[in-house]
CSV table of N, CA and C in Angstrom, one decimal:
chain,number,residue,atom,x,y,z
A,1,UNK,N,-23.2,14.3,4.5
A,1,UNK,CA,-22.3,13.3,4.2
A,1,UNK,C,-21.3,13.8,3.1
A,2,UNK,N,-20.1,13.4,3.2
A,2,UNK,CA,-19.0,13.9,2.3
A,2,UNK,C,-19.2,13.3,0.9
A,3,UNK,N,-18.4,13.9,0.0
A,3,UNK,CA,-18.4,13.4,-1.4
A,3,UNK,C,-17.9,11.9,-1.5
A,4,UNK,N,-17.1,11.5,-0.5
A,4,UNK,CA,-16.5,10.2,-0.6
A,4,UNK,C,-17.2,9.3,0.4
A,5,UNK,N,-17.4,8.0,0.0
A,5,UNK,CA,-18.1,7.0,0.8
A,5,UNK,C,-17.2,6.7,2.0
A,6,UNK,N,-15.9,6.6,1.9
A,6,UNK,CA,-15.0,6.3,3.0
A,6,UNK,C,-14.1,7.4,3.3
A,7,UNK,N,-13.8,7.6,4.5
A,7,UNK,CA,-12.8,8.6,4.9
A,7,UNK,C,-11.4,7.9,4.7
A,8,UNK,N,-10.6,8.5,3.9
A,8,UNK,CA,-9.3,7.9,3.6
A,8,UNK,C,-8.2,8.6,4.3
A,9,UNK,N,-7.2,7.9,4.7
A,9,UNK,CA,-6.0,8.4,5.3
A,9,UNK,C,-4.8,7.9,4.5
A,10,UNK,N,-3.6,8.4,4.7
A,10,UNK,CA,-2.6,7.9,3.8
A,10,UNK,C,-1.2,8.5,4.1
A,11,UNK,N,-0.3,8.2,3.2
A,11,UNK,CA,1.1,8.6,3.3
A,11,UNK,C,1.6,8.8,1.9
A,12,UNK,N,2.5,9.8,1.7
A,12,UNK,CA,3.1,10.1,0.4
A,12,UNK,C,4.6,10.4,0.8
A,13,UNK,N,5.5,9.7,0.1
A,13,UNK,CA,6.9,10.0,0.4
A,13,UNK,C,7.8,8.8,0.2
A,14,UNK,N,9.0,8.8,0.8
A,14,UNK,CA,10.0,7.8,0.7
A,14,UNK,C,9.6,6.5,1.5
A,15,UNK,N,9.9,5.4,1.0
A,15,UNK,CA,9.6,4.1,1.6
A,15,UNK,C,10.7,3.1,1.2
A,16,UNK,N,10.7,2.0,1.8
A,16,UNK,CA,11.6,0.9,1.5
A,16,UNK,C,10.7,-0.3,1.1
A,17,UNK,N,10.9,-0.9,0.0
A,17,UNK,CA,10.2,-2.1,-0.4
A,17,UNK,C,11.1,-3.3,-0.3
A,18,UNK,N,10.6,-4.3,0.4
A,18,UNK,CA,11.4,-5.6,0.5
A,18,UNK,C,10.6,-6.6,-0.3
A,19,UNK,N,11.2,-7.1,-1.4
A,19,UNK,CA,10.6,-8.0,-2.3
A,19,UNK,C,11.6,-8.9,-2.9
A,20,UNK,N,11.3,-10.1,-3.0
A,20,UNK,CA,12.1,-11.1,-3.7
A,20,UNK,C,13.6,-11.1,-3.2
A,21,UNK,N,13.7,-10.9,-1.9
A,21,UNK,CA,15.0,-10.9,-1.2
A,21,UNK,C,15.8,-9.6,-1.4
A,22,UNK,N,15.2,-8.6,-2.1
A,22,UNK,CA,15.9,-7.3,-2.3
A,22,UNK,C,15.2,-6.2,-1.4
A,23,UNK,N,16.0,-5.2,-1.1
A,23,UNK,CA,15.5,-4.0,-0.4
A,23,UNK,C,15.7,-2.8,-1.3
A,24,UNK,N,14.6,-2.2,-1.7
A,24,UNK,CA,14.6,-1.1,-2.7
A,24,UNK,C,14.1,0.2,-2.1
A,25,UNK,N,14.8,1.3,-2.3
A,25,UNK,CA,14.3,2.6,-1.9
A,25,UNK,C,13.3,3.0,-2.9
A,26,UNK,N,12.1,3.4,-2.5
A,26,UNK,CA,11.0,3.8,-3.5
A,26,UNK,C,10.3,5.0,-3.0
A,27,UNK,N,9.5,5.6,-3.9
A,27,UNK,CA,8.6,6.7,-3.5
A,27,UNK,C,7.2,6.1,-3.7
A,28,UNK,N,6.3,6.4,-2.7
A,28,UNK,CA,5.0,5.8,-2.7
A,28,UNK,C,3.9,6.9,-2.5
A,29,UNK,N,2.7,6.6,-2.9
A,29,UNK,CA,1.5,7.3,-2.5
A,29,UNK,C,0.5,6.3,-2.1
A,30,UNK,N,0.2,6.3,-0.8
A,30,UNK,CA,-0.7,5.3,-0.2
A,30,UNK,C,-1.9,5.9,0.4
A,31,UNK,N,-3.0,5.2,0.4
A,31,UNK,CA,-4.3,5.5,1.0
A,31,UNK,C,-4.8,4.3,1.7
A,32,UNK,N,-5.8,4.5,2.6
A,32,UNK,CA,-6.5,3.4,3.2
A,32,UNK,C,-7.8,3.8,3.9
A,33,UNK,N,-8.6,2.8,4.2
A,33,UNK,CA,-9.8,3.1,4.9
A,33,UNK,C,-10.3,1.8,5.6
A,34,UNK,N,-11.1,2.0,6.6
A,34,UNK,CA,-11.7,0.9,7.3
A,34,UNK,C,-13.0,0.5,6.5
A,35,UNK,N,-13.1,-0.7,6.2
A,35,UNK,CA,-14.3,-1.2,5.4
A,35,UNK,C,-15.3,-1.9,6.4
A,36,UNK,N,-16.4,-1.3,6.7
A,36,UNK,CA,-17.3,-1.9,7.7
A,36,UNK,C,-17.9,-3.2,7.3
A,37,UNK,N,-18.0,-3.4,6.0
A,37,UNK,CA,-18.7,-4.6,5.5
A,37,UNK,C,-17.9,-5.9,5.9
A,38,UNK,N,-16.5,-5.8,5.8
A,38,UNK,CA,-15.7,-7.0,6.2
A,38,UNK,C,-15.0,-6.7,7.5
A,39,UNK,N,-15.1,-5.5,8.1
A,39,UNK,CA,-14.5,-5.3,9.4
A,39,UNK,C,-12.9,-5.2,9.3
A,40,UNK,N,-12.4,-4.9,8.2
A,40,UNK,CA,-11.0,-4.8,8.0
A,40,UNK,C,-10.5,-3.5,7.4
A,41,UNK,N,-9.3,-3.1,7.7
A,41,UNK,CA,-8.7,-1.9,7.2
A,41,UNK,C,-8.0,-2.3,5.9
A,42,UNK,N,-8.4,-1.6,4.8
A,42,UNK,CA,-7.8,-1.8,3.4
A,42,UNK,C,-6.9,-0.7,3.1
A,43,UNK,N,-5.6,-1.0,2.8
A,43,UNK,CA,-4.7,0.0,2.3
A,43,UNK,C,-4.2,-0.3,1.0
A,44,UNK,N,-3.8,0.7,0.2
A,44,UNK,CA,-3.4,0.5,-1.2
A,44,UNK,C,-2.7,1.7,-1.7
A,45,UNK,N,-2.0,1.6,-2.8
A,45,UNK,CA,-1.4,2.8,-3.4
A,45,UNK,C,-0.5,2.4,-4.6
A,46,UNK,N,0.3,3.4,-5.0
A,46,UNK,CA,1.2,3.2,-6.1
A,46,UNK,C,2.6,3.4,-5.7
A,47,UNK,N,3.5,2.6,-6.3
A,47,UNK,CA,5.0,2.8,-6.1
A,47,UNK,C,5.5,3.5,-7.4
A,48,UNK,N,6.2,4.6,-7.2
A,48,UNK,CA,6.7,5.3,-8.4
A,48,UNK,C,7.5,4.4,-9.3
A,49,UNK,N,7.6,4.6,-10.6
A,49,UNK,CA,8.3,3.8,-11.5
A,49,UNK,C,9.8,3.7,-11.0
A,50,UNK,N,10.3,2.4,-11.0
A,50,UNK,CA,11.6,2.1,-10.5
A,50,UNK,C,12.1,1.0,-11.3
A,51,UNK,N,13.2,1.3,-12.1
A,51,UNK,CA,13.8,0.3,-13.0
A,51,UNK,C,14.2,-1.0,-12.3
A,52,UNK,N,14.8,-0.9,-11.1
A,52,UNK,CA,15.2,-2.0,-10.4
A,52,UNK,C,14.0,-2.9,-10.0
A,53,UNK,N,12.9,-2.3,-9.6
A,53,UNK,CA,11.7,-3.1,-9.3
A,53,UNK,C,11.2,-3.8,-10.5
A,54,UNK,N,11.1,-3.1,-11.6
A,54,UNK,CA,10.6,-3.7,-12.8
A,54,UNK,C,11.5,-4.9,-13.2
A,55,UNK,N,12.8,-4.8,-13.2
A,55,UNK,CA,13.7,-5.9,-13.5
A,55,UNK,C,13.6,-7.0,-12.6
A,56,UNK,N,13.4,-6.8,-11.3
A,56,UNK,CA,13.3,-7.8,-10.3
A,56,UNK,C,12.0,-8.6,-10.4
A,57,UNK,N,10.9,-7.9,-10.5
A,57,UNK,CA,9.5,-8.5,-10.5
A,57,UNK,C,9.2,-9.1,-11.8
A,58,UNK,N,9.5,-8.5,-12.9
A,58,UNK,CA,9.2,-9.0,-14.3
A,58,UNK,C,7.8,-9.5,-14.5
A,59,UNK,N,6.9,-8.7,-14.3
A,59,UNK,CA,5.4,-9.0,-14.5
A,59,UNK,C,4.8,-10.0,-13.5
A,60,UNK,N,5.5,-10.4,-12.5
A,60,UNK,CA,4.9,-11.3,-11.5
A,60,UNK,C,4.2,-10.5,-10.5
A,61,UNK,N,3.5,-11.1,-9.6
A,61,UNK,CA,2.7,-10.4,-8.6
A,61,UNK,C,3.1,-10.9,-7.2
A,62,UNK,N,4.3,-10.6,-6.8
A,62,UNK,CA,4.8,-11.2,-5.5
A,62,UNK,C,4.3,-10.4,-4.3
A,63,UNK,N,4.4,-11.1,-3.1
A,63,UNK,CA,4.1,-10.5,-1.9
A,63,UNK,C,5.3,-9.6,-1.5
A,64,UNK,N,5.1,-8.6,-0.8
A,64,UNK,CA,6.2,-7.7,-0.4
A,64,UNK,C,5.9,-7.0,0.9
A,65,UNK,N,7.0,-6.5,1.5
A,65,UNK,CA,6.8,-5.7,2.7
A,65,UNK,C,7.2,-4.3,2.4
A,66,UNK,N,6.3,-3.4,2.8
A,66,UNK,CA,6.6,-1.9,2.6
A,66,UNK,C,6.8,-1.3,3.9
A,67,UNK,N,7.9,-0.5,4.0
A,67,UNK,CA,8.4,0.1,5.2
A,67,UNK,C,8.4,1.6,5.0
A,68,UNK,N,7.7,2.4,5.9
A,68,UNK,CA,7.8,3.8,5.9
A,68,UNK,C,8.3,4.3,7.2
A,69,UNK,N,8.5,5.6,7.4
A,69,UNK,CA,9.0,6.1,8.7
A,69,UNK,C,8.0,5.7,9.9
A,70,UNK,N,6.7,5.4,9.5
A,70,UNK,CA,5.7,5.1,10.6
A,70,UNK,C,5.5,3.7,10.9
A,71,UNK,N,6.1,2.8,10.0
A,71,UNK,CA,5.9,1.4,10.3
A,71,UNK,C,6.1,0.5,9.0
A,72,UNK,N,5.7,-0.7,9.1
A,72,UNK,CA,5.8,-1.6,7.9
A,72,UNK,C,4.6,-2.5,7.9
A,73,UNK,N,4.3,-3.0,6.7
A,73,UNK,CA,3.2,-3.9,6.5
A,73,UNK,C,3.4,-4.8,5.3
A,74,UNK,N,2.8,-6.0,5.3
A,74,UNK,CA,2.8,-6.9,4.2
A,74,UNK,C,1.8,-6.5,3.2
A,75,UNK,N,2.1,-6.6,1.9
A,75,UNK,CA,1.2,-6.3,0.9
A,75,UNK,C,1.5,-7.2,-0.4
A,76,UNK,N,0.7,-7.0,-1.4
A,76,UNK,CA,0.8,-7.7,-2.6
A,76,UNK,C,1.0,-6.7,-3.8
A,77,UNK,N,1.9,-7.0,-4.6
A,77,UNK,CA,2.1,-6.1,-5.8
A,77,UNK,C,1.2,-6.6,-7.0
A,78,UNK,N,0.8,-5.7,-7.8
A,78,UNK,CA,0.0,-6.1,-9.0
A,78,UNK,C,0.8,-5.7,-10.2
A,79,UNK,N,0.3,-5.9,-11.4
A,79,UNK,CA,0.9,-5.5,-12.6
A,79,UNK,C,1.2,-4.0,-12.7
A,80,UNK,N,2.2,-3.6,-13.3
A,80,UNK,CA,2.5,-2.1,-13.4
A,80,UNK,C,1.5,-1.5,-14.4
A,81,UNK,N,1.2,-0.2,-14.2
A,81,UNK,CA,0.4,0.6,-15.1
A,81,UNK,C,1.2,1.0,-16.3
A,82,UNK,N,0.7,1.7,-17.3
A,82,UNK,CA,1.4,2.1,-18.4
A,82,UNK,C,2.6,3.0,-18.2
A,83,UNK,N,2.7,3.6,-17.0
A,83,UNK,CA,3.8,4.5,-16.6
A,83,UNK,C,4.8,3.7,-15.8
A,84,UNK,N,4.7,2.4,-15.6
A,84,UNK,CA,5.7,1.6,-14.8
A,84,UNK,C,5.5,1.7,-13.3
A,85,UNK,N,4.3,2.2,-12.9
A,85,UNK,CA,4.1,2.2,-11.4
A,85,UNK,C,3.3,1.0,-11.0
A,86,UNK,N,3.9,0.3,-10.0
A,86,UNK,CA,3.2,-0.9,-9.4
A,86,UNK,C,2.2,-0.5,-8.4
A,87,UNK,N,1.1,-1.2,-8.4
A,87,UNK,CA,0.1,-1.0,-7.3
A,87,UNK,C,0.4,-2.0,-6.2
A,88,UNK,N,0.3,-1.6,-5.0
A,88,UNK,CA,0.4,-2.4,-3.8
A,88,UNK,C,-0.8,-2.3,-3.0
A,89,UNK,N,-1.3,-3.5,-2.4
A,89,UNK,CA,-2.5,-3.5,-1.6
A,89,UNK,C,-2.2,-4.4,-0.4
A,90,UNK,N,-2.9,-4.1,0.7
A,90,UNK,CA,-2.8,-4.9,1.9
A,90,UNK,C,-4.0,-4.7,2.8
A,91,UNK,N,-4.1,-5.6,3.7
A,91,UNK,CA,-5.2,-5.7,4.7
A,91,UNK,C,-4.6,-5.6,6.1
A,92,UNK,N,-5.3,-4.9,7.0
A,92,UNK,CA,-4.8,-4.8,8.4
A,92,UNK,C,-4.0,-3.5,8.6
A,93,UNK,N,-3.2,-3.5,9.6
A,93,UNK,CA,-2.4,-2.4,10.0
A,93,UNK,C,-1.6,-1.9,8.8
A,94,UNK,N,-1.7,-0.6,8.4
A,94,UNK,CA,-1.0,-0.1,7.2
A,94,UNK,C,0.4,0.3,7.6
A,95,UNK,N,1.2,0.6,6.6
A,95,UNK,CA,2.6,1.1,6.9
A,95,UNK,C,2.6,2.6,7.1
A,96,UNK,N,1.5,3.2,7.5
A,96,UNK,CA,1.5,4.7,7.8
A,96,UNK,C,0.6,4.9,9.0
A,97,UNK,N,0.6,6.1,9.6
A,97,UNK,CA,-0.2,6.4,10.8
A,97,UNK,C,-1.6,6.5,10.4
A,98,UNK,N,-2.4,6.0,11.3
A,98,UNK,CA,-3.9,6.1,11.2
A,98,UNK,C,-4.4,6.9,12.4
A,99,UNK,N,-5.2,7.9,12.1
A,99,UNK,CA,-5.7,8.8,13.2
A,99,UNK,C,-6.4,8.1,14.3
A,100,UNK,N,-7.2,7.1,14.0
A,100,UNK,CA,-8.0,6.4,15.0
A,100,UNK,C,-7.6,4.9,15.0
A,101,UNK,N,-6.8,4.5,15.9
A,101,UNK,CA,-6.3,3.1,15.9
A,101,UNK,C,-7.4,2.1,16.1
A,102,UNK,N,-8.6,2.6,16.6
A,102,UNK,CA,-9.7,1.7,16.7
A,102,UNK,C,-10.2,1.2,15.3
A,103,UNK,N,-9.9,2.0,14.3
A,103,UNK,CA,-10.3,1.6,12.9
A,103,UNK,C,-9.5,0.4,12.4
A,104,UNK,N,-8.3,0.1,13.1
A,104,UNK,CA,-7.5,-1.0,12.6
A,104,UNK,C,-7.5,-2.1,13.6
A,105,UNK,N,-8.1,-3.2,13.2
A,105,UNK,CA,-8.1,-4.4,14.1
A,105,UNK,C,-6.7,-4.9,14.3
A,106,UNK,N,-6.4,-5.5,15.4
A,106,UNK,CA,-5.1,-6.1,15.7
A,106,UNK,C,-4.7,-7.1,14.6
A,107,UNK,N,-3.4,-7.3,14.4
A,107,UNK,CA,-3.0,-8.3,13.4
A,107,UNK,C,-3.5,-9.7,13.8
A,108,UNK,N,-3.8,-10.5,12.8
A,108,UNK,CA,-4.3,-11.9,13.1
A,108,UNK,C,-3.2,-12.8,13.1
């Protein structure tokens, strides 16, 4: 067994964040894994510090759409960390390629 409980897949690079009616170019680092306990694919990551995002969101936790070259997905933003990076989380098909599509149940 590996050191990690879950095999994680992900994406790092340029993305577009659609939030509060705005479309922002951002840099992201994303990961995800299939969670057998709930039968869902969980994806999550950090959005690099972005002044426009901070001004727009102002400590709220809005829903957002994250678009990468491989696709897009709905997620939720959380509070920024001390470096101004927002966390984003989502369930279901992620905005990046997954090696085994059987790990990702169809959208509900």
